[in-house]
Amino acid sequence: MQWTMLGVLTVAVVCPLTMLHLPAALLMGAIGAGILQALLEGSVRVAPLPFALAQGIVGCMIGRGLRPSILDEVARNWPLFLGGVLFAIVAGIVLGWMLMRLRVLPGTTALWGISPGAATAMVLMADAFGADSRLVGFMQYMRVLCVALTASLVARWWGVDMGHRPPVIWFPPLPVPQFAATLGLIGGGVVLARRLAVPAGALLLPLALGVAAQDGGGLAIILPPWLLAAAYVLVGWSIGLRFTRPILRHAARAAPRVLAAIAALIVLCGGMGWVLARLAGIDPLTAYLATSPGGADSVAIIAASSPVDLAFVMAMQLVRFVVVVAVTPALTRFLARRAAA
């Protein structure tokens, strides 16, 4: 009965979010439904193996977007990428450090939560590295929502029509050998991660294996929309069902200062976009979307509907994603030690 209620709540939350064209509507809707179920004192939880497989699917999806063409774009404009990526990461670290010093959120939660990009990866990795994934998810998806709304408003102000999107084909025809190989890669990565006890390995090993198999082995990674939807729902439920009333009260108290930090990050990254536009001759909307702090999927949708350099925008977003995933664990450990000293 509880699983049935959770499914009904998920549909009830996801449908209005989807009609509003909000980014990551399925994921955020599943988190919201999980929170509601937890507040109703539900006892169901997502089992570890399905949760790990969902992480593997998300990791493979991320790896699918890391193509060699991105390296060509970065090589042509490496000073711009270096400046834009480092600025966004440093701005996020400074704001997260301030929230941590002010004890707005416990431990290193603020550092994981304000990281500019890779929202789902940050939530999953934070859980593996000992931070409170519930509050990290609260911060990350609040940032994704704020960034997406701001970018949409800027694009509309620029005269871009955001109302038309291609319909999703949920059950496309599947090339069976490639799909089976993709499932094998995900399953193998998850099993290897469990055997090696790698932190966040269920996400990171399928990601790395997917990049290697795609770019080095010629594998076409096949992830139909229904499979991605199932992964998003499982991840969302796993996060949402762990919320409690005290955690929600803590999140509500922290929300004003978290929103202020997110607004500051958006403004700082927008300023960096203005600098890129002035110094490098990039058109302002391209520069703004490229430096927008995260929500690569929503930025991709906006950029695809706009008269911008899409390759430049997505290359900067994905490069920042890779750097954030690579350096955030070490940075949070270092800053946590400094704060405790």
Short mmCIF file of C-alpha atoms in Angstrom, two decimals:
data_model
loop_
_atom_site.label_atom_id
_atom_site.label_comp_id
_atom_site.label_asym_id
_atom_site.label_seq_id
_atom_site.Cartn_x
_atom_site.Cartn_y
_atom_site.Cartn_z
CA MET A 1 0.00 0.00 0.00
CA GLN A 2 2.84 2.40 0.81
CA TRP A 3 4.53 1.78 -2.56
CA THR A 4 1.22 2.40 -4.31
CA MET A 5 0.75 5.64 -2.37
CA LEU A 6 4.32 6.67 -3.26
CA GLY A 7 3.61 6.07 -6.95
CA VAL A 8 0.41 8.12 -6.80
CA LEU A 9 2.20 10.97 -4.99
CA THR A 10 4.99 10.90 -7.57
CA VAL A 11 2.58 11.28 -10.48
CA ALA A 12 0.71 14.05 -8.63
CA VAL A 13 3.92 16.02 -8.06
CA VAL A 14 5.67 15.34 -11.38
CA CYS A 15 2.73 16.28 -13.65
CA PRO A 16 2.48 19.98 -12.66
CA LEU A 17 6.29 20.34 -12.67
CA THR A 18 6.39 18.89 -16.18
CA MET A 19 3.60 21.20 -17.40
CA LEU A 20 5.60 24.16 -16.06
CA HIS A 21 8.62 22.93 -18.09
CA LEU A 22 10.80 22.90 -14.98
CA PRO A 23 14.23 21.23 -15.32
CA ALA A 24 14.73 17.76 -13.82
CA ALA A 25 10.96 17.63 -13.15
CA LEU A 26 10.92 13.85 -12.81
CA LEU A 27 13.81 13.77 -10.35
CA MET A 28 12.55 16.68 -8.25
CA GLY A 29 9.02 15.31 -8.34
CA ALA A 30 10.22 11.93 -7.04
CA ILE A 31 12.15 13.68 -4.25
CA GLY A 32 9.03 15.70 -3.36
CA ALA A 33 6.86 12.57 -3.31
CA GLY A 34 9.42 10.79 -1.11
CA ILE A 35 9.42 13.70 1.32
CA LEU A 36 5.61 13.67 1.51
CA GLN A 37 5.62 9.92 2.09
CA ALA A 38 8.25 10.30 4.84
CA LEU A 39 6.18 13.04 6.52
CA LEU A 40 3.22 10.63 6.50
CA GLU A 41 5.50 8.30 8.49
CA GLY A 42 5.98 5.83 5.68
CA SER A 43 8.53 3.08 6.30
CA VAL A 44 9.43 1.95 2.76
CA ARG A 45 12.98 2.50 1.46
CA VAL A 46 14.73 1.91 -1.87
CA ALA A 47 16.93 -1.19 -1.52
CA PRO A 48 20.72 -0.72 -1.98
CA LEU A 49 21.03 -2.71 -5.24
CA PRO A 50 18.30 -0.87 -7.22
CA PHE A 51 19.69 2.43 -5.91
CA ALA A 52 23.21 1.45 -7.04
CA LEU A 53 21.93 0.43 -10.49
CA ALA A 54 20.09 3.76 -10.79
CA GLN A 55 23.36 5.54 -9.97
CA GLY A 56 25.09 3.48 -12.64
CA ILE A 57 22.50 4.54 -15.23
CA VAL A 58 22.99 8.21 -14.29
CA GLY A 59 26.77 7.78 -14.51
CA CYS A 60 26.49 6.19 -17.94
CA MET A 61 24.21 9.03 -19.07
CA ILE A 62 26.84 11.58 -17.99
CA GLY A 63 29.60 9.62 -19.71
CA ARG A 64 27.60 9.57 -22.94
CA GLY A 65 27.86 13.37 -23.12
CA LEU A 66 31.66 13.48 -22.72
CA ARG A 67 32.68 13.22 -26.37
CA PRO A 68 36.11 13.89 -27.96
CA SER A 69 34.64 16.90 -29.81
CA ILE A 70 34.53 18.70 -26.46
CA LEU A 71 38.31 18.45 -26.24
CA ASP A 72 38.63 20.13 -29.65
CA GLU A 73 36.47 23.02 -28.47
CA VAL A 74 38.46 23.35 -25.24
CA ALA A 75 41.80 23.27 -27.12
CA ARG A 76 40.69 26.15 -29.36
CA ASN A 77 39.62 28.34 -26.44
CA TRP A 78 41.56 26.97 -23.45
CA PRO A 79 42.25 30.35 -21.74
CA LEU A 80 38.52 31.15 -21.72
CA PHE A 81 37.64 27.70 -20.38
CA LEU A 82 40.33 27.85 -17.72
CA GLY A 83 39.20 31.27 -16.50
CA GLY A 84 35.47 30.53 -16.62
CA VAL A 85 35.65 27.12 -14.95
CA LEU A 86 38.06 28.15 -12.20
CA PHE A 87 36.10 31.31 -11.43
CA ALA A 88 32.81 29.41 -10.98
CA ILE A 89 34.44 26.75 -8.80
CA VAL A 90 36.27 29.29 -6.60
CA ALA A 91 33.08 31.36 -6.22
CA GLY A 92 31.19 28.24 -5.12
CA ILE A 93 33.95 27.27 -2.66
CA VAL A 94 34.03 30.76 -1.08
CA LEU A 95 30.24 30.88 -0.69
CA GLY A 96 30.11 27.31 0.65
CA TRP A 97 32.93 28.10 3.10
CA MET A 98 31.02 31.13 4.35
CA LEU A 99 27.86 29.05 4.89
CA MET A 100 29.93 26.40 6.66
CA ARG A 101 31.65 28.93 8.95
CA LEU A 102 28.26 30.46 9.78
CA ARG A 103 27.00 26.93 10.60
CA VAL A 104 23.99 27.38 8.36
CA LEU A 105 24.16 23.64 7.59
CA PRO A 106 26.03 20.87 9.40
CA GLY A 107 29.54 19.74 8.48
CA THR A 108 30.57 19.97 4.84
CA THR A 109 26.97 19.98 3.56
CA ALA A 110 27.16 23.58 2.32
CA LEU A 111 30.34 22.88 0.32
CA TRP A 112 28.74 19.94 -1.46
CA GLY A 113 25.42 21.76 -1.84
CA ILE A 114 26.73 24.95 -3.48
CA SER A 115 29.06 23.19 -5.99
CA PRO A 116 28.28 24.79 -9.38
CA GLY A 117 27.15 21.89 -11.50
CA ALA A 118 26.65 18.12 -11.34
CA ALA A 119 23.66 18.28 -8.99
CA THR A 120 22.75 14.59 -9.00
CA ALA A 121 26.39 13.51 -8.90
CA MET A 122 27.06 15.83 -5.96
CA VAL A 123 24.12 14.42 -3.98
CA LEU A 124 25.23 10.83 -4.60
CA MET A 125 28.90 11.56 -3.87
CA ALA A 126 28.10 13.59 -0.75
CA ASP A 127 26.26 10.59 0.66
CA ALA A 128 29.29 8.38 0.01
CA PHE A 129 31.67 10.90 1.63
CA GLY A 130 29.68 11.35 4.85
CA ALA A 131 27.72 14.57 4.20
CA ASP A 132 23.94 14.77 4.69
CA SER A 133 22.64 13.93 1.21
CA ARG A 134 19.16 15.19 2.11
CA LEU A 135 20.35 18.73 2.77
CA VAL A 136 22.83 18.57 -0.11
CA GLY A 137 19.91 17.63 -2.37
CA PHE A 138 17.85 20.49 -0.92
CA MET A 139 20.63 22.98 -1.82
CA GLN A 140 21.55 21.49 -5.18
CA TYR A 141 18.04 21.28 -6.60
CA MET A 142 17.19 24.72 -5.26
CA ARG A 143 20.26 25.96 -7.17
CA VAL A 144 19.22 24.06 -10.32
CA LEU A 145 15.75 25.59 -10.15
CA CYS A 146 17.03 29.14 -9.54
CA VAL A 147 19.66 28.91 -12.30
CA ALA A 148 17.17 27.47 -14.81
CA LEU A 149 14.56 30.12 -14.08
CA THR A 150 17.15 32.91 -14.31
CA ALA A 151 18.60 31.56 -17.57
CA SER A 152 15.09 31.23 -19.03
CA LEU A 153 14.27 34.82 -18.08
CA VAL A 154 17.52 36.09 -19.61
CA ALA A 155 16.87 34.12 -22.82
CA ARG A 156 13.30 35.45 -23.04
CA TRP A 157 14.56 38.98 -22.45
CA TRP A 158 16.93 38.30 -25.35
CA GLY A 159 13.90 37.46 -27.50
CA VAL A 160 14.21 33.65 -27.50
CA ASP A 161 10.99 31.61 -27.63
CA MET A 162 11.22 28.86 -24.99
CA GLY A 163 7.74 27.45 -25.52
CA HIS A 164 8.48 24.75 -28.11
CA ARG A 165 10.23 21.50 -27.24
CA PRO A 166 10.26 18.24 -29.20
CA PRO A 167 8.05 15.52 -27.71
CA VAL A 168 9.76 12.71 -25.80
CA ILE A 169 9.58 9.28 -27.47
CA TRP A 170 9.47 7.09 -24.38
CA PHE A 171 9.77 3.70 -26.12
CA PRO A 172 11.95 4.11 -29.22
CA PRO A 173 13.14 1.09 -31.20
CA LEU A 174 16.28 -0.30 -29.54
CA PRO A 175 19.38 -1.78 -31.22
CA VAL A 176 19.52 -4.90 -29.04
CA PRO A 177 23.31 -5.60 -29.10
CA GLN A 178 24.26 -2.03 -28.10
CA PHE A 179 21.52 -1.85 -25.47
CA ALA A 180 22.60 -5.19 -23.99
CA ALA A 181 26.22 -3.99 -23.95
CA THR A 182 25.16 -0.79 -22.19
CA LEU A 183 23.27 -2.77 -19.53
CA GLY A 184 26.29 -5.05 -19.12
CA LEU A 185 28.56 -2.04 -18.67
CA ILE A 186 26.25 -0.56 -16.02
CA GLY A 187 25.89 -3.87 -14.16
CA GLY A 188 29.61 -4.59 -14.36
CA GLY A 189 30.50 -1.13 -13.08
CA VAL A 190 28.11 -1.45 -10.14
CA VAL A 191 29.40 -4.93 -9.20
CA LEU A 192 33.00 -3.72 -9.45
CA ALA A 193 32.20 -0.68 -7.31
CA ARG A 194 30.65 -2.89 -4.60
CA ARG A 195 33.66 -5.23 -4.59
CA LEU A 196 36.25 -2.42 -4.50
CA ALA A 197 34.25 -0.27 -2.04
CA VAL A 198 35.03 2.86 -4.08
CA PRO A 199 33.30 5.99 -2.65
CA ALA A 200 30.48 6.91 -5.05
CA GLY A 201 31.77 4.07 -7.24
CA ALA A 202 28.29 3.07 -8.43
CA LEU A 203 28.15 6.47 -10.16
CA LEU A 204 31.80 7.03 -11.08
CA LEU A 205 32.88 3.61 -12.37
CA PRO A 206 30.04 3.28 -14.94
CA LEU A 207 30.79 6.89 -15.93
CA ALA A 208 34.48 6.11 -16.53
CA LEU A 209 33.75 2.78 -18.22
CA GLY A 210 31.14 4.44 -20.43
CA VAL A 211 33.57 7.13 -21.59
CA ALA A 212 36.27 4.53 -22.31
CA ALA A 213 33.91 2.15 -24.13
CA GLN A 214 32.33 4.92 -26.15
CA ASP A 215 35.41 6.88 -27.16
CA GLY A 216 37.95 4.04 -27.20
CA GLY A 217 35.88 0.96 -27.97
CA GLY A 218 33.27 2.37 -30.32
CA LEU A 219 30.29 1.41 -28.11
CA ALA A 220 27.12 3.39 -28.73
CA ILE A 221 25.63 3.94 -25.27
CA ILE A 222 21.88 3.34 -25.51
CA LEU A 223 19.74 4.73 -22.68
CA PRO A 224 16.06 4.92 -23.66
CA PRO A 225 13.93 7.55 -21.91
CA TRP A 226 11.97 4.95 -19.91
CA LEU A 227 15.20 3.61 -18.39
CA LEU A 228 16.44 7.09 -17.49
CA ALA A 229 13.03 7.90 -16.00
CA ALA A 230 13.20 4.80 -13.81
CA ALA A 231 16.69 5.78 -12.62
CA TYR A 232 15.61 9.35 -11.83
CA VAL A 233 12.61 8.08 -9.86
CA LEU A 234 14.69 5.61 -7.84
CA VAL A 235 17.32 8.24 -7.04
CA GLY A 236 14.61 10.78 -6.14
CA TRP A 237 12.77 8.34 -3.89
CA SER A 238 15.98 7.30 -2.16
CA ILE A 239 16.75 10.93 -1.29
CA GLY A 240 13.22 12.01 -0.41
CA LEU A 241 12.30 9.01 1.77
CA ARG A 242 15.23 9.77 4.07
CA PHE A 243 13.87 13.19 5.06
CA THR A 244 12.44 13.66 8.53
CA ARG A 245 10.46 16.48 10.12
CA PRO A 246 13.52 17.83 12.01
CA ILE A 247 15.56 17.84 8.77
CA LEU A 248 12.81 19.74 6.95
CA ARG A 249 12.61 22.30 9.77
CA HIS A 250 16.38 22.75 9.52
CA ALA A 251 16.13 23.20 5.74
CA ALA A 252 13.36 25.79 6.15
CA ARG A 253 15.43 27.79 8.64
CA ALA A 254 18.47 27.69 6.35
CA ALA A 255 16.53 28.51 3.14
CA PRO A 256 16.88 32.35 3.22
CA ARG A 257 20.68 32.25 3.58
CA VAL A 258 20.98 29.40 1.07
CA LEU A 259 18.95 31.41 -1.46
CA ALA A 260 21.16 34.44 -0.83
CA ALA A 261 24.28 32.34 -1.54
CA ILE A 262 22.72 30.93 -4.72
CA ALA A 263 21.76 34.43 -5.89
CA ALA A 264 25.33 35.61 -5.23
CA LEU A 265 26.72 32.67 -7.24
CA ILE A 266 24.40 33.45 -10.17
CA VAL A 267 25.39 37.13 -10.11
CA LEU A 268 29.13 36.36 -9.87
CA CYS A 269 29.00 33.87 -12.75
CA GLY A 270 26.91 36.33 -14.78
CA GLY A 271 29.64 38.91 -14.16
CA MET A 272 32.22 36.45 -15.44
CA GLY A 273 30.09 35.95 -18.55
CA TRP A 274 30.08 39.71 -19.10
CA VAL A 275 33.90 39.76 -18.81
CA LEU A 276 34.19 36.93 -21.36
CA ALA A 277 31.85 38.75 -23.72
CA ARG A 278 33.86 41.98 -23.48
CA LEU A 279 37.36 40.51 -23.62
CA ALA A 280 36.89 37.61 -26.04
CA GLY A 281 34.25 39.01 -28.38
CA ILE A 282 31.75 36.24 -27.56
CA ASP A 283 28.11 37.21 -27.91
CA PRO A 284 26.65 38.03 -24.46
CA LEU A 285 23.97 35.31 -24.40
CA THR A 286 26.52 32.59 -25.30
CA ALA A 287 28.86 33.87 -22.57
CA TYR A 288 26.04 34.01 -19.99
CA LEU A 289 24.77 30.49 -20.69
CA ALA A 290 28.32 29.07 -20.77
CA THR A 291 29.14 30.51 -17.33
CA SER A 292 25.69 29.86 -15.80
CA PRO A 293 26.42 27.86 -12.62
CA GLY A 294 24.97 24.47 -13.35
CA GLY A 295 21.92 22.65 -14.52
CA ALA A 296 23.67 21.50 -17.71
CA ASP A 297 20.54 19.73 -18.94
CA SER A 298 18.34 22.81 -18.57
CA VAL A 299 21.07 25.08 -20.00
CA ALA A 300 21.33 22.69 -22.97
CA ILE A 301 17.59 23.00 -23.65
CA ILE A 302 17.76 26.79 -23.47
CA ALA A 303 20.92 27.00 -25.59
CA ALA A 304 19.48 24.66 -28.24
CA SER A 305 16.54 27.05 -28.65
CA SER A 306 18.72 30.18 -28.76
CA PRO A 307 20.94 31.87 -31.36
CA VAL A 308 24.15 30.98 -29.48
CA ASP A 309 27.33 28.93 -29.97
CA LEU A 310 25.93 25.66 -28.61
CA ALA A 311 29.27 23.79 -28.79
CA PHE A 312 30.99 26.48 -26.70
CA VAL A 313 28.17 26.56 -24.11
CA MET A 314 28.02 22.80 -23.62
CA ALA A 315 31.79 22.35 -23.66
CA MET A 316 32.20 24.82 -20.78
CA GLN A 317 29.30 23.27 -18.85
CA LEU A 318 30.68 19.74 -19.24
CA VAL A 319 34.30 20.71 -18.51
CA ARG A 320 33.16 22.38 -15.30
CA PHE A 321 31.14 19.28 -14.44
CA VAL A 322 34.20 17.03 -14.84
CA VAL A 323 36.41 19.35 -12.77
CA VAL A 324 33.79 19.71 -10.02
CA VAL A 325 33.35 15.93 -9.75
CA ALA A 326 37.13 15.43 -9.71
CA VAL A 327 38.13 18.06 -7.14
CA THR A 328 35.14 18.44 -4.79
CA PRO A 329 35.87 15.41 -2.54
CA ALA A 330 39.49 16.47 -1.90
CA LEU A 331 38.51 20.12 -1.42
CA THR A 332 35.75 19.35 1.06
CA ARG A 333 38.07 17.13 3.12
CA PHE A 334 40.78 19.82 3.12
CA LEU A 335 38.40 22.63 4.09
CA ALA A 336 36.73 20.47 6.75
CA ARG A 337 40.15 19.88 8.35
CA ARG A 338 40.92 23.61 8.21
CA ALA A 339 37.58 24.42 9.82
CA ALA A 340 38.18 21.91 12.60
CA ALA A 341 41.70 23.17 13.29
#
